[in-house]
XYZ file of C-alpha atoms in Angstrom:
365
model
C -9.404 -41.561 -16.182
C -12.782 -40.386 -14.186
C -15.550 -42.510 -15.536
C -18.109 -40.940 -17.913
C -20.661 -42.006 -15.883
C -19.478 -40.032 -13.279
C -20.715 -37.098 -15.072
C -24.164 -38.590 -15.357
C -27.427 -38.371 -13.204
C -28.585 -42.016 -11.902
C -30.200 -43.647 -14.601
C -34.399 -42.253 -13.464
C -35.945 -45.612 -14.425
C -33.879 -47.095 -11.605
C -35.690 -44.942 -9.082
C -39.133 -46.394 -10.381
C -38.016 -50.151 -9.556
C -39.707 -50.316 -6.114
C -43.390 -49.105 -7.406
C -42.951 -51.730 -10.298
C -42.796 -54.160 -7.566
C -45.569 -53.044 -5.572
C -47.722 -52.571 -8.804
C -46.578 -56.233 -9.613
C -47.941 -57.286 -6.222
C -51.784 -56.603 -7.236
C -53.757 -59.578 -7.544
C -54.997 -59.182 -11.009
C -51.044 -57.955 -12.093
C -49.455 -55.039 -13.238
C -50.534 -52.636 -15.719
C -47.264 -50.946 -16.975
C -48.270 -47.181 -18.106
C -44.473 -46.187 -17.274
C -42.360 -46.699 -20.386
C -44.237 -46.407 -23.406
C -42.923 -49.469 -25.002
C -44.546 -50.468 -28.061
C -46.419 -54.309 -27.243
C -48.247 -54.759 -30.315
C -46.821 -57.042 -32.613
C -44.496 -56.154 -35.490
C -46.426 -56.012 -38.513
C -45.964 -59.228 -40.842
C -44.569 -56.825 -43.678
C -42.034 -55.538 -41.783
C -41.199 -59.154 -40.149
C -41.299 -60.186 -44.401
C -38.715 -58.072 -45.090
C -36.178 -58.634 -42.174
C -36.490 -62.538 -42.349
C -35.847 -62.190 -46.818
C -33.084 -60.197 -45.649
C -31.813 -62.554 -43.129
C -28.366 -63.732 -45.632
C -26.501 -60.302 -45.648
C -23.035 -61.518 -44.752
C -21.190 -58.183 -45.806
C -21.041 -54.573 -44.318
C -23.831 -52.600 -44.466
C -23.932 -48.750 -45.903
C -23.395 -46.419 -42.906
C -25.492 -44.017 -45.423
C -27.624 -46.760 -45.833
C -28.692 -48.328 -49.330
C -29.937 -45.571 -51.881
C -33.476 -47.984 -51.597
C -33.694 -47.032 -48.314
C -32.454 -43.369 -48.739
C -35.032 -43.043 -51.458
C -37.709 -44.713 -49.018
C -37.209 -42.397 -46.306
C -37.526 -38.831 -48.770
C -40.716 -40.521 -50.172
C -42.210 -41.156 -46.880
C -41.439 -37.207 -46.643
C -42.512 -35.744 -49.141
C -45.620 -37.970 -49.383
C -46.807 -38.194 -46.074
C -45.340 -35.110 -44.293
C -45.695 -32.554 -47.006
C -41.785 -31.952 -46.993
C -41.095 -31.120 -50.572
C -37.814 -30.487 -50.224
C -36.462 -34.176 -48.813
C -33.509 -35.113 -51.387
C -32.371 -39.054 -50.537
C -29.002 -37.171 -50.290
C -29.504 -35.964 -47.343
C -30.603 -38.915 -45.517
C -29.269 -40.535 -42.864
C -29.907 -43.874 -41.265
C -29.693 -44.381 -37.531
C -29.421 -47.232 -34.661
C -32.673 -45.837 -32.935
C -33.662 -41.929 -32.486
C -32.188 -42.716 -28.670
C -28.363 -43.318 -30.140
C -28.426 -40.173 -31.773
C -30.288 -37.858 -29.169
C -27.424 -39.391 -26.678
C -24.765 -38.601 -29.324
C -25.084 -35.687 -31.343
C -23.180 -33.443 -29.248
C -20.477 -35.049 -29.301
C -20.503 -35.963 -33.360
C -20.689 -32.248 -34.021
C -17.384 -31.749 -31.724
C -19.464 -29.494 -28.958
C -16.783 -28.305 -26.193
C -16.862 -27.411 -22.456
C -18.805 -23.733 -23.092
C -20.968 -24.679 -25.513
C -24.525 -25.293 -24.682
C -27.192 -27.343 -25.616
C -30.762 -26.132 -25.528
C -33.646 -28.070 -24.859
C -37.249 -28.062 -23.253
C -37.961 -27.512 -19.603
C -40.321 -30.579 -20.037
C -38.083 -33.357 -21.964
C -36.695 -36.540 -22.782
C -33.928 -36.930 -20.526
C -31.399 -37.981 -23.219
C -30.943 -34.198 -24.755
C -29.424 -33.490 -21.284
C -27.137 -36.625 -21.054
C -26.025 -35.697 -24.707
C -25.139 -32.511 -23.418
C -23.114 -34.219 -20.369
C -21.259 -36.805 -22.375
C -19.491 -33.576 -24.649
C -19.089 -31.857 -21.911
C -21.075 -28.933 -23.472
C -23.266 -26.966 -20.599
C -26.958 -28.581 -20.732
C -29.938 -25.376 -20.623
C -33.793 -25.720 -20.835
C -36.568 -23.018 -21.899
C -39.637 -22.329 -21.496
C -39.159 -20.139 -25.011
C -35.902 -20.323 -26.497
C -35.757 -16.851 -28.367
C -36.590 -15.368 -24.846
C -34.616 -17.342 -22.421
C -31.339 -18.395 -24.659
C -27.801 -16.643 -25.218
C -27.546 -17.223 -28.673
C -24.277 -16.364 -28.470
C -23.570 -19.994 -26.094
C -26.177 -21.809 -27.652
C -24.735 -24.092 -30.816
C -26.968 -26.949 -30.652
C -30.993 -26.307 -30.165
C -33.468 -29.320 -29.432
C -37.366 -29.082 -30.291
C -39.767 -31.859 -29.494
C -43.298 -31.549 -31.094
C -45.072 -33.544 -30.342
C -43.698 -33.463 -27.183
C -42.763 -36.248 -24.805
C -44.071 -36.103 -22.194
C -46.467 -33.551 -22.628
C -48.232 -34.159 -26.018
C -47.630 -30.669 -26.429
C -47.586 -29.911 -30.890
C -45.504 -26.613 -31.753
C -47.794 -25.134 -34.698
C -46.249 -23.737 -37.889
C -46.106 -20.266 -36.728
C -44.397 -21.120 -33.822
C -41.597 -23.054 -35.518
C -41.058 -20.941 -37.947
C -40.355 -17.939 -35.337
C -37.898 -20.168 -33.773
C -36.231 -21.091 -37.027
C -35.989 -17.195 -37.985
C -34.304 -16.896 -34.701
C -32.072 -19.609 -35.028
C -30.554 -19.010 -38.131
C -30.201 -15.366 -37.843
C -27.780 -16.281 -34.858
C -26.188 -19.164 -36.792
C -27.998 -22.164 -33.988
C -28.691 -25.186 -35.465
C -32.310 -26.607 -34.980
C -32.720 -30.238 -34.533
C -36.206 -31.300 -34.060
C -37.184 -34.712 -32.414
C -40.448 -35.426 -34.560
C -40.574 -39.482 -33.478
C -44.379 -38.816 -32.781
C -45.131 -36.571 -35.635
C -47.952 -38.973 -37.041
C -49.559 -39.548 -33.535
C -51.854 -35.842 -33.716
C -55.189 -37.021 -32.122
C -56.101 -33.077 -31.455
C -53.850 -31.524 -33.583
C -52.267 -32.037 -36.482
C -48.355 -31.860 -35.787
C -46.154 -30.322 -38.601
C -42.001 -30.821 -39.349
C -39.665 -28.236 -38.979
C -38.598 -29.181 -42.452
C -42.225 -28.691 -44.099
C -42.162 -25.034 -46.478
C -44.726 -23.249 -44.063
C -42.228 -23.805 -41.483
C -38.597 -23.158 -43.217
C -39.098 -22.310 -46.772
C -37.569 -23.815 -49.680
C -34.182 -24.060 -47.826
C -33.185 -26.779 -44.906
C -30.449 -25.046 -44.206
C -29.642 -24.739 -40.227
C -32.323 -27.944 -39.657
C -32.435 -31.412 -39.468
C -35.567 -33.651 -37.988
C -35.219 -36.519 -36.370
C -38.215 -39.547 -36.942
C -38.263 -42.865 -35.671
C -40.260 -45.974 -36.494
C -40.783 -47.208 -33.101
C -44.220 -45.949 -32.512
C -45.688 -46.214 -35.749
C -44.396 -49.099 -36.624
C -43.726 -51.315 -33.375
C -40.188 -51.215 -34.472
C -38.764 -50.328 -31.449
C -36.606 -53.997 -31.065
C -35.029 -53.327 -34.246
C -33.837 -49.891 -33.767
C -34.496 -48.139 -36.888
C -34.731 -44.205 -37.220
C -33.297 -41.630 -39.818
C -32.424 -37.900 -39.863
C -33.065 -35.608 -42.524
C -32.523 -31.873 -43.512
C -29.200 -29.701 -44.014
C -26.659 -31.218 -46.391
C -23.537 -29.757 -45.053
C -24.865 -31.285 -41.357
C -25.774 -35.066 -42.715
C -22.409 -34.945 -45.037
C -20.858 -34.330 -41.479
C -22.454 -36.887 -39.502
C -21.935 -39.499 -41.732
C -18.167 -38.990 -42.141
C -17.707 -39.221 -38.562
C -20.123 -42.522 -38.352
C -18.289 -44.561 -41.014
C -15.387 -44.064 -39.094
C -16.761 -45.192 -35.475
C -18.846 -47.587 -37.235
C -22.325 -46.458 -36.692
C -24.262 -48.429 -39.178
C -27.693 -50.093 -38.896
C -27.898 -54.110 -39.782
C -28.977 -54.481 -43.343
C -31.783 -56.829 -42.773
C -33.330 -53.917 -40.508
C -32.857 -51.380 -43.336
C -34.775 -53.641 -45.751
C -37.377 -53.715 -42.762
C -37.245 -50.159 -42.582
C -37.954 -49.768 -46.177
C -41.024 -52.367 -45.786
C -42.420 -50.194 -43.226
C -41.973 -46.651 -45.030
C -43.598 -48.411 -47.890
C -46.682 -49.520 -45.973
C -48.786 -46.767 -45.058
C -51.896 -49.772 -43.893
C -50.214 -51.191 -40.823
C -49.636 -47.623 -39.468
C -53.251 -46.702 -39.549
C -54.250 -49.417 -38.152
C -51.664 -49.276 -34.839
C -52.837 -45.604 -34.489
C -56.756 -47.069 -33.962
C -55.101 -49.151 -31.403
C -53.883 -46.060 -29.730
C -56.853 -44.130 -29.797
C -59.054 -46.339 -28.531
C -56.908 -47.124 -25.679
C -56.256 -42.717 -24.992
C -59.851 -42.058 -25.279
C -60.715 -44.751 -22.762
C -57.840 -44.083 -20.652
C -58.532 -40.273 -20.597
C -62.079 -41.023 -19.519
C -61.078 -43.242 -16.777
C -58.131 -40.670 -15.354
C -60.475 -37.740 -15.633
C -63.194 -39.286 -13.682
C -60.587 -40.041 -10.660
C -59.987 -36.549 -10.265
C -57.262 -35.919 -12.639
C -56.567 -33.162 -15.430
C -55.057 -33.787 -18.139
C -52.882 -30.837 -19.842
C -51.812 -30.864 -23.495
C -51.776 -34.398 -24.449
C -53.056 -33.448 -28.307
C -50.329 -35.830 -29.691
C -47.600 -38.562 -28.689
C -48.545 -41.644 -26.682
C -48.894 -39.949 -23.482
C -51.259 -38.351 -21.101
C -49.953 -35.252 -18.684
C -51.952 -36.101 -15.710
C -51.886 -34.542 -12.452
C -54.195 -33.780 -9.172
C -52.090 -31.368 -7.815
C -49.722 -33.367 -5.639
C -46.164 -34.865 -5.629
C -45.610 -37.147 -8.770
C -44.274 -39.307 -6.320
C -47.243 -39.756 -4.078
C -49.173 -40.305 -7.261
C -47.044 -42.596 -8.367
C -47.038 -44.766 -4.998
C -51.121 -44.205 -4.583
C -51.638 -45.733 -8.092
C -48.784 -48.718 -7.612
C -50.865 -49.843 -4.912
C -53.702 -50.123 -7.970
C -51.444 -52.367 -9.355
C -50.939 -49.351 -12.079
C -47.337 -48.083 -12.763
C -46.837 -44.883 -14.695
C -43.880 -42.423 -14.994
C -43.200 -39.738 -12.714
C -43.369 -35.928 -14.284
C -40.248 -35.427 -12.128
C -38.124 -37.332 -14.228
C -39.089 -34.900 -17.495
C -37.637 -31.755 -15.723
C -38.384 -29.868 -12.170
C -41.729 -28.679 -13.456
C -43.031 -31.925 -13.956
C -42.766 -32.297 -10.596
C -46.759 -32.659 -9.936
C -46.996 -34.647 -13.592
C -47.310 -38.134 -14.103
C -47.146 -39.749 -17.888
C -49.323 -42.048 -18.736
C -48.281 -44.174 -21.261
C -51.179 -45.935 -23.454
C -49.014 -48.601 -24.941
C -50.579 -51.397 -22.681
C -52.575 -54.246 -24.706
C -56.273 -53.668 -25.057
C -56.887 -56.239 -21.899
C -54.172 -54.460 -19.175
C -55.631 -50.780 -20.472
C -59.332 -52.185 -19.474
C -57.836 -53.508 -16.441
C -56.314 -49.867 -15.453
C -60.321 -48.311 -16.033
C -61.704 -50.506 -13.576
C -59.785 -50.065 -10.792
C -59.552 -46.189 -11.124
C -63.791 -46.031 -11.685
């Protein structure tokens, strides 16, 4: 059998191992803007709940336990304005990341089928794409630049990683008009929807975007960011019926379930709207400082209104940015690795601790 991996790109984090070690060299030590790993500590409510939870000797619910399911369409209807989120059509998953990588391949995509996403993206849509089979495409704008006869699986990412970049109402709901008059189903990656700093990102499931109906959508949110719950991989999909009734059939049989003690945690952290608010201060401080500091060394920044990221650039190879500010002893991510026209992009994460961000503004002033 020819490896799956063969079928895969080299893994791009690999490629960014020798400017970690430079950065690491610097005197004062490395300020990692690359990843956008969360570094704040998990919030004792959440850390409550998983440790109460800590004697669950059985199997857990693939569709996860209706407390959770019931969580999840509060947290929706509450705090995005989604007044249509039934706990029905909920579904718990092992991280955003397992499903992104996945999905294709759950909803039985073939060799001809493609798989739309971004120009500018998370790698992962494409390697979903790969590991079906189905044909990988980007756009700039899908209704202009898609076959909708080849397309059977559409991404959207607002807020975007890497850019920042928020997709208004208007815009989604063009898309969504499109897509369903062609039979494409949407799936939107909204794992930074509550991280709007200059805009004020909206789901593809709200009514101004889709109606009264979910049908042809599901949106994808993960607690990672908001919660610092990326180590216990905890995310959830929501929208069409017939879609999550699908998905979970096939994940009970290849057992795809999330550890009860992290769905209780899960629950704890839907519940708790206090810890949120306060990590996003953390955030903001840290981007407005940050922004400051990589505007006055000669960079723009483009989009950037929401997510955890800043789209820098100063006109050159990502690369040679990336190797000028290693030698600062600061390592971001190349734009490169986000699609070809990231090529003269670099992200800048601002999940650093308070100390390394301050660190970062003195040696670029």
């Amino acid at each position: 059998m020819a490896p799956v991996s063969d079928r895969l790109p080299v893994f791009p984090w690999d490629r960014l191992e020798p400017y970690k070690t430079a950065a690491a060299a610097h005197a004062d030590g490395i300020v990692d803007l690359s990843v956008g790993t969360p570094v704040d500590p998990v919030p004792a409510v959440i850390r409550k709940a998983l440790s109460a939870a800590a004697d669950s000797p059985g199997y857990p619910l693939t569709y996860g336990t209706g407390s959770l399911r019931d969580a999840v369409a509060d947290y929706l209807r509450d705090r995005l304005g989604i007044t249509g989120a039934r706990p029905a059509n909920v579904l718990p998953l092992i991280g955003s990341k397992e499903l992104v990588g996945w999905l294709p391949t759950l909803l039985g995509l073939r060799e001809g089928d493609q798989v739309a996403y971004p120009e500018l993206a998370y790698p992962t849509y494409e390697i979903g794409a790969l590991v079906a089979r189905a044909e990988p495409v980007t756009y700039a704008d899908p209704v202009a630049d898609l076959d909708p006869a080849r397309v059977k699986l559409l991404w959207l990412n607002t807020p975007s990683n890497p850019t920042g970049r928020v997709l208004a109402a208007a815009e989604l709901r063009r898309i969504v008009d499109w897509a369903r008059e062609h039979g494409i189903l949407v799936v939107s990656d909204e794992c930074y929807i509550e991280l709007g700093w200059d805009a004020e990102p909206v789901s593809v499931l709200h009514p101004d975007v889709c109606g009264d109906s979910h049908d042809g959508l599901i949106a994808v949110h993960s607690l990672s960011k908001r919660s610092n719950f990326a180590g216990y991989r905890g995310a959830f999909l929501a929208g069409d019926a017939a879609v999550v009734k699908e998905l979970l059939g096939v994940r009970k049989h290849t057992g795809m379930i999330v550890p009860a003690p992290v769905q209780s945690a899960m629950i704890a952290a839907l519940g708790d709207r206090e810890h949120a608010v306060v990590q996003k201060e953390r955030y903001a401080r840290r981007r407005a400082v940050l922004r400051t500091a990589f505007e006055s060394a000669g960079f723009r920044i483009e989009h950037s209104e929401a997510s955890l990221y800043l789209w820098a650039t100063r006109g050159e190879s990502c690369w040679d940015t990336v190797g000028d500010l290693a030698k600062q002893g600061i390592l971001v991510a190349p734009g490169e690795f986000y699609g070809p026209t990231g090529a003269h992009f670099v992200r800048v994460a601002f999940t650093a601790l308070d100390e390394r961000v301050d660190a970062a503004v003195r040696r670029l002033a």
